[in-house]
Structure formats: C-alpha cells, structure tokens
Amino acid sequence: MNAPSTAALADDKPGKDERGILVIEDSRTFAIALRQFLEAETGLPVTTCASLKDLSELIVAAPGAYAIAVVDLNLPDAPRGEALDWTVAHGIPTVVFTATFDLATRGRIMEREVIDYVLKDNEFALPNLVGTVKRALDNRNTRILVVDDTRTTRKVLARMLSIQQYVVVEAGSGAEALALLDAHPDLELVVSDYYMPDMDGFELARKIRRSHPNVRLIGISSSTDRKTSAGFLKAGAHDFVARPFVLEELQCRIASNVETLTQLKRLQELAARDYLTNLFNRRHFFEQGPALVETARQAGLPASIALLDIDHFKQLNDRHGHDGGDRVLDAVARNLSRLAEGGTNLLARVGGEEFAILFRGADLAEALRLSETIREEIAREALLLGGETLALTVSIGVTEIGASERLDASLGRADQALYTAKQAGRNRVCAAAQRS
C-alpha cells in the first residue's frame, strides 16, 4: 500500500472530544454513583437513562452527542442485550456492564465489537468500569502502526484496534513502516507480523530499536515455533502475541504497553521540570534548545535568547527566609509562564534565581520588545510577604543567536548583557550584539 501523507496522518489525530458519556443502567443508585465518578474522572457530562425506550429517544433526539456509552446488558425492557444493539448500531463506542456472565454471554458481547466488558461481581466493579471508560477515551490520543504484508490480515487487526479507539496507521512492509516512523514521531506503538517479504519481524524490531528507541513494539505471528516469541523479544520487541488471537489477551497486552508509555512520559516530564516552579529545568533547556534553534534556521527564521535574574534576590532570601525566597521565585515563575511559556518559546529555570527564554522566530529587536514587556509586567505585580508589600523587579540580558553559533555561546553573551543591566542599576533590559 502507499504510505499515508503527512496531512492525512495529521488530520486523523483527534482533538479534545467534548461530547458526553451515555450511561444506560436501571439501578438508580448505581447510575448516580457512576455518573459522579465519570464526571469527576473525565470532566465530560454524563447522561443517564434506565430503559431501552429512554435510550432510543435520547439517541434520536441528539445523534452524535455521545463519545462513549456504558450499557447494562440486561434491562427490564431489553433483557437480551437490545440496548447494546442500539448503541452499536448508532456508532457509539460501548462498554458493557453486566452481572450475568458465561461463555455464551461473552460471545454475544464480543461479537458486537464493543470496547470491553466489566463484571458486576465484586467491590472493585465501579472503579474498574470508570477505569475502562477513561482508557478508551485516552486511547484516542495514541497512534499505533500495524505492519503486515497481507492486506486482509492487516485490516482485521486494524479494525480490532480501532474498536478500542486507538488511531491506527497501516504499513504493508518493513521499509514502509520505517519510513512512517521517520516521518511521524507521534507513532508510539508498533504491532508487527513476523513474515514479510522485504525483512522479517526480527530485523524490523532491531532497526526500530536502533532508530526509534522510545517506540514500543509488539510482535505477532501464527508460527507454531515457540522460538519465534523469544526471537522477537531478543531482537528488541517488548511483547509478543500469537495468532489466532484471544481478543481479550490482545486488548490487555496492548493496553499494558500503552500504560507503560504513559508512565514513561510522566517520568520524563517530571525529570524535565523544576521541582519548585514547575518550569522546565536547565537540563531540558540544553537538551531541547539546540534542536529548536536548528529548526528555526532550517525555516530561515531568527532565534534569540534572554537571560533573566531577579533583582536583589539574596537580600530578599536573607530577610524573609527560604520560604519567602521560594514565594518570590514562584511569583516570578508564574508571570513568566503566563507571558513567555508555550508557542514557539522555550522557558526554563536555569539557576537559583535565573531564568532563560529561547525566542524562536524573534530577531534581536523583537526579543528586546518581548523582554521589555516581561520586565514591565513583573514590576507591575506586587507581592505581600511577611506583612510587607514588595515590588519585584528583574534584569534581563538579550542577544540574537548567530547563524552558526552554539546555544551555550549565545547564553554566555546574554549573561554578559545581564551583567551590564545589573551594573546599570537593575530593573532594565540590555542587549549584546550578535557575534558575526
């Protein structure tokens, strides 16, 4: 198959879904508890109803209004899962909640292509159900690459994943998979068959591990040779699933790998943040800054850097103690976050009372203008500390980054400009000329 275009992949990425959640449950007490849990955990509005009649009226009255449905399998006027048939027929992704369960019931549920089912058989049923709904909603932010040279087989697997609400991209060969991974860094998980004409699953796994170490890989195969699973894992895969699939096993293994990705992202985010101000830290600034500057250069755009220091911070810290100093840092950081964080800028706390801002797309004149606005806004906001109203001020040094200049060299020149601002009386912005 032909690789999807960049535009096509970008268009498939969902934004925030503001639709509601529909709960069909005949127990009023349980419906109220579930609504409260779901609204608290998802932030989405929850509509409840207790019968197939009410369900049909809601769906007809507001088609397309619901992002997901939670359906009790057995209702007084729908004892054989007719409510489930309604939600599925109207294209609403559905989680089934049932107290009645056996193999026949399981088959009846799963053949309707539901997201999952949760049993009403223990005290953890309610949190399990809420967790399942949250995972399904979160899955829409996860893009999975399915690699298989057999179109029919690939489509079946892609359909399974789509039911789970994942965004699925397909590749018909190892080479196509690698090209898609290179072009689209938001592909986070690969599910790959072993048998392919251009390279087998082991070779693909090794290449992915070398070039995309943060991507997780699940190998799949219909081979009866048990060494196939070991071969995948030795080659760098994180998991293995044998065909023919047990659907629940496939769901659980993929969900487990997605959860691991989420936990790793959280750890990386924590490692990149300053513990006090929650701004990015010095390490993150120097890890990400050079790439951002290079991106600007390739686009023919300028880039500038500002180094900011809180005036008389040592005296403030000595006078009001470390708690007072922390409040000063927090106040300045909140203002900086409001004024300079996000967009094309990179903001970080790079020292005790020092902050750095990388302005992508701003030449020296624009960076000076932006820095002057920041200085004025910080000076305008007073801080009440120890019964005393303090007027906080900052000094800022600014420079434009040269065409082939390293980020640390530019930061050094910004530091010189900052020193000039302090020597000139503080509470001002000074510039250092761009080095030729």
Short mmCIF file of C-alpha atoms in Angstrom, two decimals:
data_model
loop_
_atom_site.label_atom_id
_atom_site.label_comp_id
_atom_site.label_asym_id
_atom_site.label_seq_id
_atom_site.Cartn_x
_atom_site.Cartn_y
_atom_site.Cartn_z
CA MET A 1 0.00 0.00 0.00
CA ASN A 2 1.07 3.62 -0.38
CA ALA A 3 2.14 5.43 2.75
CA PRO A 4 -0.40 7.92 4.07
CA SER A 5 0.57 11.52 3.51
CA THR A 6 1.64 13.78 6.36
CA ALA A 7 -1.59 15.74 6.01
CA ALA A 8 -3.68 12.59 6.15
CA LEU A 9 -1.97 11.42 9.31
CA ALA A 10 -2.28 14.83 10.94
CA ASP A 11 -5.99 15.03 10.13
CA ASP A 12 -6.55 11.65 11.79
CA LYS A 13 -5.19 12.89 15.12
CA PRO A 14 -8.23 13.74 17.26
CA GLY A 15 -8.58 16.90 19.26
CA LYS A 16 -10.26 17.12 22.64
CA ASP A 17 -13.63 15.36 22.47
CA GLU A 18 -16.27 17.49 24.15
CA ARG A 19 -19.11 15.01 23.61
CA GLY A 20 -20.78 13.40 26.60
CA ILE A 21 -20.97 9.92 28.10
CA LEU A 22 -24.22 7.94 27.99
CA VAL A 23 -24.99 5.53 30.85
CA ILE A 24 -27.83 3.01 30.45
CA GLU A 25 -28.45 1.45 33.87
CA ASP A 26 -31.76 0.56 35.57
CA SER A 27 -30.40 0.83 39.13
CA ARG A 28 -30.89 4.49 40.06
CA THR A 29 -28.38 4.33 42.94
CA PHE A 30 -25.70 2.79 40.78
CA ALA A 31 -26.40 5.17 37.88
CA ILE A 32 -25.97 8.20 40.17
CA ALA A 33 -22.72 6.86 41.61
CA LEU A 34 -21.37 6.05 38.16
CA ARG A 35 -22.31 9.48 36.82
CA GLN A 36 -20.50 11.20 39.69
CA PHE A 37 -17.38 9.06 39.24
CA LEU A 38 -17.27 9.52 35.49
CA GLU A 39 -17.81 13.28 35.56
CA ALA A 40 -15.10 13.67 38.21
CA GLU A 41 -12.59 11.47 36.36
CA THR A 42 -13.22 12.53 32.76
CA GLY A 43 -14.57 16.06 33.01
CA LEU A 44 -17.26 15.14 30.50
CA PRO A 45 -21.03 15.49 31.04
CA VAL A 46 -22.84 12.22 31.76
CA THR A 47 -26.42 11.47 30.73
CA THR A 48 -28.22 8.52 32.35
CA CYS A 49 -31.27 6.55 31.36
CA ALA A 50 -32.86 3.36 32.67
CA SER A 51 -34.58 1.68 29.72
CA LEU A 52 -34.34 0.89 26.03
CA LYS A 53 -37.24 3.28 25.42
CA ASP A 54 -35.40 6.19 27.04
CA LEU A 55 -32.19 5.23 25.24
CA SER A 56 -33.82 5.26 21.82
CA GLU A 57 -35.41 8.66 22.49
CA LEU A 58 -32.07 10.16 23.62
CA ILE A 59 -30.17 8.89 20.60
CA VAL A 60 -32.84 10.02 18.14
CA ALA A 61 -33.06 13.45 19.81
CA ALA A 62 -29.29 14.04 19.84
CA PRO A 63 -27.45 11.94 17.27
CA GLY A 64 -23.67 12.16 17.56
CA ALA A 65 -23.85 13.66 21.06
CA TYR A 66 -22.06 10.85 22.88
CA ALA A 67 -18.38 9.90 22.81
CA ILE A 68 -18.94 6.60 24.59
CA ALA A 69 -21.73 4.57 26.17
CA VAL A 70 -21.85 2.32 29.23
CA VAL A 71 -24.60 -0.25 28.78
CA ASP A 72 -26.14 -2.63 31.30
CA LEU A 73 -26.62 -5.80 29.29
CA ASN A 74 -29.95 -6.75 30.87
CA LEU A 75 -32.68 -4.14 31.28
CA PRO A 76 -36.35 -4.73 32.16
CA ASP A 77 -37.48 -3.85 28.62
CA ALA A 78 -34.31 -5.20 26.97
CA PRO A 79 -33.39 -8.50 28.64
CA ARG A 80 -31.28 -9.89 25.77
CA GLY A 81 -28.89 -7.02 25.11
CA GLU A 82 -31.13 -4.98 22.85
CA ALA A 83 -29.78 -1.74 24.37
CA LEU A 84 -26.30 -2.81 23.33
CA ASP A 85 -27.57 -3.38 19.80
CA TRP A 86 -28.90 0.19 19.76
CA THR A 87 -25.66 1.87 20.79
CA VAL A 88 -23.55 -0.23 18.43
CA ALA A 89 -25.94 0.28 15.53
CA HIS A 90 -25.73 4.05 16.04
CA GLY A 91 -21.93 4.04 16.06
CA ILE A 92 -21.43 4.81 19.76
CA PRO A 93 -18.33 3.07 21.18
CA THR A 94 -19.65 0.92 24.02
CA VAL A 95 -18.51 -0.64 27.29
CA VAL A 96 -20.78 -3.38 28.63
CA PHE A 97 -21.50 -3.75 32.34
CA THR A 98 -23.17 -7.00 33.37
CA ALA A 99 -23.87 -9.21 36.38
CA THR A 100 -24.75 -12.17 34.17
CA PHE A 101 -21.77 -13.85 32.57
CA ASP A 102 -20.95 -17.17 30.96
CA LEU A 103 -19.25 -18.26 27.75
CA ALA A 104 -22.39 -17.74 25.69
CA THR A 105 -22.85 -14.24 27.10
CA ARG A 106 -19.19 -13.44 26.45
CA GLY A 107 -19.57 -14.50 22.82
CA ARG A 108 -22.73 -12.44 22.46
CA ILE A 109 -20.97 -9.36 23.81
CA MET A 110 -17.72 -9.64 21.87
CA GLU A 111 -19.30 -10.35 18.50
CA ARG A 112 -20.88 -6.89 18.68
CA GLU A 113 -17.46 -5.22 18.57
CA VAL A 114 -17.63 -3.48 21.94
CA ILE A 115 -14.68 -1.81 23.60
CA ASP A 116 -14.76 -4.15 26.59
CA TYR A 117 -16.98 -5.68 29.25
CA VAL A 118 -16.80 -5.29 33.03
CA LEU A 119 -18.43 -7.66 35.51
CA LYS A 120 -20.63 -6.57 38.44
CA ASP A 121 -19.18 -9.26 40.65
CA ASN A 122 -17.01 -7.50 43.27
CA GLU A 123 -16.41 -4.29 45.21
CA PHE A 124 -13.96 -3.10 42.55
CA ALA A 125 -16.55 -3.19 39.76
CA LEU A 126 -17.29 0.55 39.78
CA PRO A 127 -13.65 1.75 39.71
CA ASN A 128 -12.87 -0.92 37.10
CA LEU A 129 -15.69 0.36 34.92
CA VAL A 130 -14.59 4.01 35.28
CA GLY A 131 -11.00 2.99 34.51
CA THR A 132 -12.11 1.18 31.36
CA VAL A 133 -14.02 4.25 30.13
CA LYS A 134 -11.07 6.54 30.86
CA ARG A 135 -8.67 4.25 29.00
CA ALA A 136 -10.96 4.15 25.98
CA LEU A 137 -11.13 7.95 25.89
CA ASP A 138 -7.36 8.24 26.35
CA ASN A 139 -6.73 5.70 23.59
CA ARG A 140 -7.80 8.32 21.06
CA ASN A 141 -4.53 10.09 21.76
CA THR A 142 -2.42 7.02 20.96
CA ARG A 143 -1.37 6.24 17.39
CA ILE A 144 -0.48 2.63 16.60
CA LEU A 145 1.31 1.38 13.47
CA VAL A 146 0.15 -2.03 12.23
CA VAL A 147 2.67 -3.79 9.94
CA ASP A 148 1.62 -6.81 7.87
CA ASP A 149 2.12 -7.55 4.18
CA THR A 150 -1.24 -9.35 3.92
CA ARG A 151 -3.91 -6.70 3.47
CA THR A 152 -6.82 -8.77 4.82
CA THR A 153 -4.95 -9.78 7.96
CA ARG A 154 -3.74 -6.23 8.48
CA LYS A 155 -7.28 -4.84 8.14
CA VAL A 156 -8.65 -7.30 10.71
CA LEU A 157 -6.04 -6.26 13.27
CA ALA A 158 -6.53 -2.57 12.46
CA ARG A 159 -10.26 -2.97 12.97
CA MET A 160 -9.71 -4.60 16.38
CA LEU A 161 -7.55 -1.67 17.47
CA SER A 162 -9.94 0.92 16.07
CA ILE A 163 -12.75 -0.55 18.17
CA GLN A 164 -10.53 0.11 21.19
CA GLN A 165 -10.48 3.77 20.00
CA TYR A 166 -6.80 3.81 19.00
CA VAL A 167 -5.76 5.82 15.94
CA VAL A 168 -4.42 3.20 13.55
CA VAL A 169 -1.92 3.65 10.72
CA GLU A 170 -1.08 0.75 8.40
CA ALA A 171 2.08 -0.36 6.61
CA GLY A 172 2.44 -3.25 4.18
CA SER A 173 6.19 -3.79 4.59
CA GLY A 174 9.09 -3.23 6.95
CA ALA A 175 10.53 -0.48 4.76
CA GLU A 176 7.22 1.37 4.70
CA ALA A 177 6.95 1.05 8.48
CA LEU A 178 10.40 2.58 9.00
CA ALA A 179 9.58 5.44 6.62
CA LEU A 180 6.37 6.21 8.52
CA LEU A 181 8.20 6.17 11.86
CA ASP A 182 10.83 8.56 10.49
CA ALA A 183 8.20 10.94 9.16
CA HIS A 184 5.78 10.82 12.11
CA PRO A 185 7.28 10.88 15.61
CA ASP A 186 3.81 10.63 17.20
CA LEU A 187 3.66 6.93 16.26
CA GLU A 188 4.27 5.36 19.68
CA LEU A 189 3.49 1.66 19.31
CA VAL A 190 4.15 -0.82 16.51
CA VAL A 191 2.36 -4.15 16.10
CA SER A 192 4.31 -6.18 13.53
CA ASP A 193 3.89 -9.55 11.87
CA TYR A 194 6.91 -11.83 11.55
CA TYR A 195 6.57 -12.93 7.92
CA MET A 196 7.17 -10.09 5.43
CA PRO A 197 8.88 -10.12 2.03
CA ASP A 198 11.43 -7.32 2.47
CA MET A 199 12.52 -8.03 6.06
CA ASP A 200 11.23 -10.30 8.79
CA GLY A 201 9.84 -9.07 12.09
CA PHE A 202 13.14 -9.67 13.89
CA GLU A 203 15.06 -7.37 11.53
CA LEU A 204 12.35 -4.71 11.75
CA ALA A 205 12.46 -4.90 15.55
CA ARG A 206 16.24 -4.40 15.59
CA LYS A 207 16.01 -1.41 13.23
CA ILE A 208 13.23 0.19 15.27
CA ARG A 209 15.23 -0.23 18.48
CA ARG A 210 18.25 1.47 16.88
CA SER A 211 16.48 4.40 15.26
CA HIS A 212 13.38 4.84 17.45
CA PRO A 213 14.28 3.64 20.97
CA ASN A 214 11.17 5.16 22.59
CA VAL A 215 8.73 3.29 20.34
CA ARG A 216 7.29 0.11 21.83
CA LEU A 217 6.94 -2.97 19.65
CA ILE A 218 4.64 -5.98 19.90
CA GLY A 219 5.47 -8.94 17.65
CA ILE A 220 2.75 -11.20 16.27
CA SER A 221 2.94 -14.50 14.40
CA SER A 222 0.88 -17.57 13.54
CA SER A 223 4.02 -19.73 13.69
CA THR A 224 3.82 -22.77 15.93
CA ASP A 225 7.55 -22.49 16.62
CA ARG A 226 7.76 -21.21 20.20
CA LYS A 227 11.21 -19.78 19.49
CA THR A 228 9.51 -17.07 17.39
CA SER A 229 8.36 -15.24 20.51
CA ALA A 230 11.86 -15.47 22.01
CA GLY A 231 13.34 -14.20 18.74
CA PHE A 232 11.10 -11.13 18.79
CA LEU A 233 11.99 -10.33 22.39
CA LYS A 234 15.72 -10.84 21.78
CA ALA A 235 15.50 -8.51 18.78
CA GLY A 236 14.08 -5.73 20.96
CA ALA A 237 10.32 -6.25 20.97
CA HIS A 238 8.54 -5.52 24.23
CA ASP A 239 5.84 -8.17 23.91
CA PHE A 240 4.54 -10.97 21.71
CA VAL A 241 1.05 -12.24 20.81
CA ALA A 242 0.37 -15.48 18.95
CA ARG A 243 -2.27 -15.90 16.28
CA PRO A 244 -5.13 -16.77 16.33
CA PHE A 245 -5.77 -14.00 18.85
CA VAL A 246 -7.72 -14.35 22.04
CA LEU A 247 -9.24 -10.89 21.76
CA GLU A 248 -9.12 -10.06 25.47
CA GLU A 249 -5.45 -11.07 25.64
CA LEU A 250 -4.60 -8.81 22.70
CA GLN A 251 -6.52 -5.94 24.33
CA CYS A 252 -4.75 -6.42 27.66
CA ARG A 253 -1.26 -6.64 26.16
CA ILE A 254 -1.71 -3.53 24.05
CA ALA A 255 -3.31 -1.65 26.96
CA SER A 256 -0.39 -2.67 29.19
CA ASN A 257 2.15 -1.34 26.69
CA VAL A 258 0.21 1.90 26.24
CA GLU A 259 0.08 2.31 30.03
CA THR A 260 3.86 1.83 30.17
CA LEU A 261 4.25 4.55 27.53
CA THR A 262 2.06 6.87 29.62
CA GLN A 263 4.10 6.21 32.76
CA LEU A 264 7.37 6.81 30.90
CA LYS A 265 6.04 10.13 29.59
CA ARG A 266 5.10 11.16 33.12
CA LEU A 267 8.56 10.27 34.40
CA GLN A 268 10.21 12.17 31.54
CA GLU A 269 8.01 15.18 32.24
CA LEU A 270 8.90 15.09 35.93
CA ALA A 271 12.61 14.80 35.09
CA ALA A 272 12.36 17.81 32.77
CA ARG A 273 10.64 20.08 35.32
CA ASP A 274 12.00 22.21 38.13
CA TYR A 275 10.51 20.96 41.41
CA LEU A 276 9.73 24.43 42.81
CA THR A 277 8.44 26.45 39.86
CA ASN A 278 7.26 23.61 37.59
CA LEU A 279 9.05 25.33 34.70
CA PHE A 280 11.43 23.34 32.55
CA ASN A 281 14.86 22.88 34.15
CA ARG A 282 18.38 23.63 32.94
CA ARG A 283 18.94 20.11 31.65
CA HIS A 284 15.81 20.19 29.50
CA PHE A 285 16.71 23.65 28.19
CA PHE A 286 20.08 22.49 26.92
CA GLU A 287 18.71 19.19 25.61
CA GLN A 288 15.88 20.73 23.60
CA GLY A 289 17.21 24.21 22.85
CA PRO A 290 19.76 23.32 20.14
CA ALA A 291 17.17 21.34 18.15
CA LEU A 292 14.70 24.24 18.36
CA VAL A 293 17.35 26.68 17.14
CA GLU A 294 18.23 24.37 14.26
CA THR A 295 14.56 24.07 13.30
CA ALA A 296 14.35 27.86 13.14
CA ARG A 297 17.49 28.04 11.00
CA GLN A 298 16.15 25.48 8.53
CA ALA A 299 12.98 27.55 8.22
CA GLY A 300 15.02 30.70 7.62
CA LEU A 301 13.87 32.24 10.91
CA PRO A 302 15.91 34.09 13.53
CA ALA A 303 16.22 32.99 17.15
CA SER A 304 17.15 34.97 20.25
CA ILE A 305 17.80 34.21 23.87
CA ALA A 306 17.08 36.14 27.05
CA LEU A 307 18.60 35.53 30.48
CA LEU A 308 16.59 36.94 33.39
CA ASP A 309 17.66 37.45 37.01
CA ILE A 310 15.51 38.50 40.00
CA ASP A 311 16.92 41.74 41.40
CA HIS A 312 18.30 41.68 44.97
CA PHE A 313 17.16 38.08 45.44
CA LYS A 314 19.84 37.26 48.01
CA GLN A 315 18.72 40.13 50.23
CA LEU A 316 15.09 39.05 49.89
CA ASN A 317 16.05 35.48 50.77
CA ASP A 318 18.12 36.59 53.77
CA ARG A 319 15.39 38.90 55.05
CA HIS A 320 12.37 36.64 54.60
CA GLY A 321 13.98 33.21 54.79
CA HIS A 322 13.93 30.38 52.29
CA ASP A 323 10.13 30.16 52.37
CA GLY A 324 9.93 33.81 51.40
CA GLY A 325 12.53 33.30 48.69
CA ASP A 326 10.52 30.39 47.35
CA ARG A 327 7.41 32.57 47.17
CA VAL A 328 9.35 35.20 45.22
CA LEU A 329 10.58 32.54 42.78
CA ASP A 330 7.08 31.16 42.41
CA ALA A 331 5.59 34.62 41.75
CA VAL A 332 8.15 35.41 39.05
CA ALA A 333 7.80 31.94 37.52
CA ARG A 334 4.00 32.28 37.31
CA ASN A 335 4.35 35.57 35.49
CA LEU A 336 6.95 34.14 33.13
CA SER A 337 4.76 31.13 32.45
CA ARG A 338 1.85 33.43 31.58
CA LEU A 339 3.94 35.76 29.43
CA ALA A 340 6.56 33.57 27.76
CA GLU A 341 5.81 29.86 28.01
CA GLY A 342 4.34 27.86 25.13
CA GLY A 343 4.03 28.65 21.45
CA THR A 344 7.45 28.74 19.85
CA ASN A 345 9.26 29.79 23.06
CA LEU A 346 11.25 27.61 25.44
CA LEU A 347 11.25 28.83 29.05
CA ALA A 348 13.31 27.30 31.86
CA ARG A 349 14.72 27.97 35.30
CA VAL A 350 18.45 27.56 34.69
CA GLY A 351 19.85 28.62 38.07
CA GLY A 352 18.89 29.71 41.58
CA GLU A 353 17.11 32.93 40.56
CA GLU A 354 17.94 32.82 36.85
CA PHE A 355 15.55 32.02 34.03
CA ALA A 356 16.24 31.60 30.31
CA ILE A 357 13.87 32.18 27.40
CA LEU A 358 14.57 30.97 23.88
CA PHE A 359 12.55 33.05 21.40
CA ARG A 360 12.19 31.14 18.14
CA GLY A 361 11.34 33.37 15.21
CA ALA A 362 12.35 36.58 17.02
CA ASP A 363 15.29 38.74 15.96
CA LEU A 364 17.09 40.99 18.46
CA ALA A 365 14.64 43.88 18.13
CA GLU A 366 11.62 41.63 18.68
CA ALA A 367 13.30 39.81 21.58
CA LEU A 368 14.07 43.16 23.21
CA ARG A 369 10.43 44.22 22.83
CA LEU A 370 9.17 40.96 24.33
CA SER A 371 11.66 41.12 27.19
CA GLU A 372 10.71 44.71 27.99
CA THR A 373 7.05 43.66 28.20
CA ILE A 374 8.01 40.84 30.57
CA ARG A 375 10.04 43.23 32.75
CA GLU A 376 7.19 45.73 32.96
CA GLU A 377 4.57 43.10 33.79
CA ILE A 378 6.64 41.57 36.58
CA ALA A 379 7.35 45.02 38.08
CA ARG A 380 3.63 45.83 37.99
CA GLU A 381 2.63 42.94 40.28
CA ALA A 382 3.39 43.46 43.99
CA LEU A 383 3.96 40.52 46.38
CA LEU A 384 2.77 40.55 50.01
CA LEU A 385 5.46 38.88 52.09
CA GLY A 386 5.76 38.92 55.87
CA GLY A 387 3.27 41.77 56.14
CA GLU A 388 5.33 43.81 53.69
CA THR A 389 4.36 44.66 50.13
CA LEU A 390 7.30 44.02 47.83
CA ALA A 391 7.75 45.36 44.32
CA LEU A 392 9.62 42.63 42.47
CA THR A 393 11.87 43.60 39.58
CA VAL A 394 14.08 41.70 37.18
CA SER A 395 17.09 42.43 35.00
CA ILE A 396 17.28 40.84 31.55
CA GLY A 397 20.12 40.30 29.08
CA VAL A 398 19.20 39.60 25.46
CA THR A 399 21.10 38.53 22.36
CA GLU A 400 20.31 37.12 18.93
CA ILE A 401 21.76 33.70 18.19
CA GLY A 402 24.27 33.73 15.34
CA ALA A 403 23.79 31.74 12.15
CA SER A 404 26.24 29.02 13.20
CA GLU A 405 26.55 29.80 16.91
CA ARG A 406 26.17 27.23 19.66
CA LEU A 407 23.43 27.77 22.21
CA ASP A 408 25.83 27.88 25.18
CA ALA A 409 27.90 30.59 23.46
CA SER A 410 24.76 32.69 22.93
CA LEU A 411 23.77 32.18 26.54
CA GLY A 412 27.19 33.44 27.57
CA ARG A 413 26.66 36.67 25.65
CA ALA A 414 23.18 37.05 27.14
CA ASP A 415 24.83 36.65 30.55
CA GLN A 416 27.22 39.49 29.72
CA ALA A 417 24.26 41.67 28.75
CA LEU A 418 22.55 40.70 32.02
CA TYR A 419 25.65 41.80 33.93
CA THR A 420 25.52 45.14 32.10
CA ALA A 421 21.84 45.57 33.10
CA LYS A 422 22.70 44.95 36.75
CA GLN A 423 25.64 47.33 36.69
CA ALA A 424 23.45 50.00 35.12
CA GLY A 425 21.03 49.93 38.05
CA ARG A 426 18.93 46.78 37.55
CA ASN A 427 15.24 46.60 36.52
CA ARG A 428 16.15 47.01 32.86
CA VAL A 429 16.79 45.11 29.63
CA CYS A 430 20.18 45.25 27.92
CA ALA A 431 21.30 43.68 24.64
CA ALA A 432 24.53 42.10 23.46
CA ALA A 433 25.32 42.43 19.77
CA GLN A 434 25.11 39.29 17.66
CA ARG A 435 28.51 37.73 17.09
CA SER A 436 29.44 37.59 13.42
#
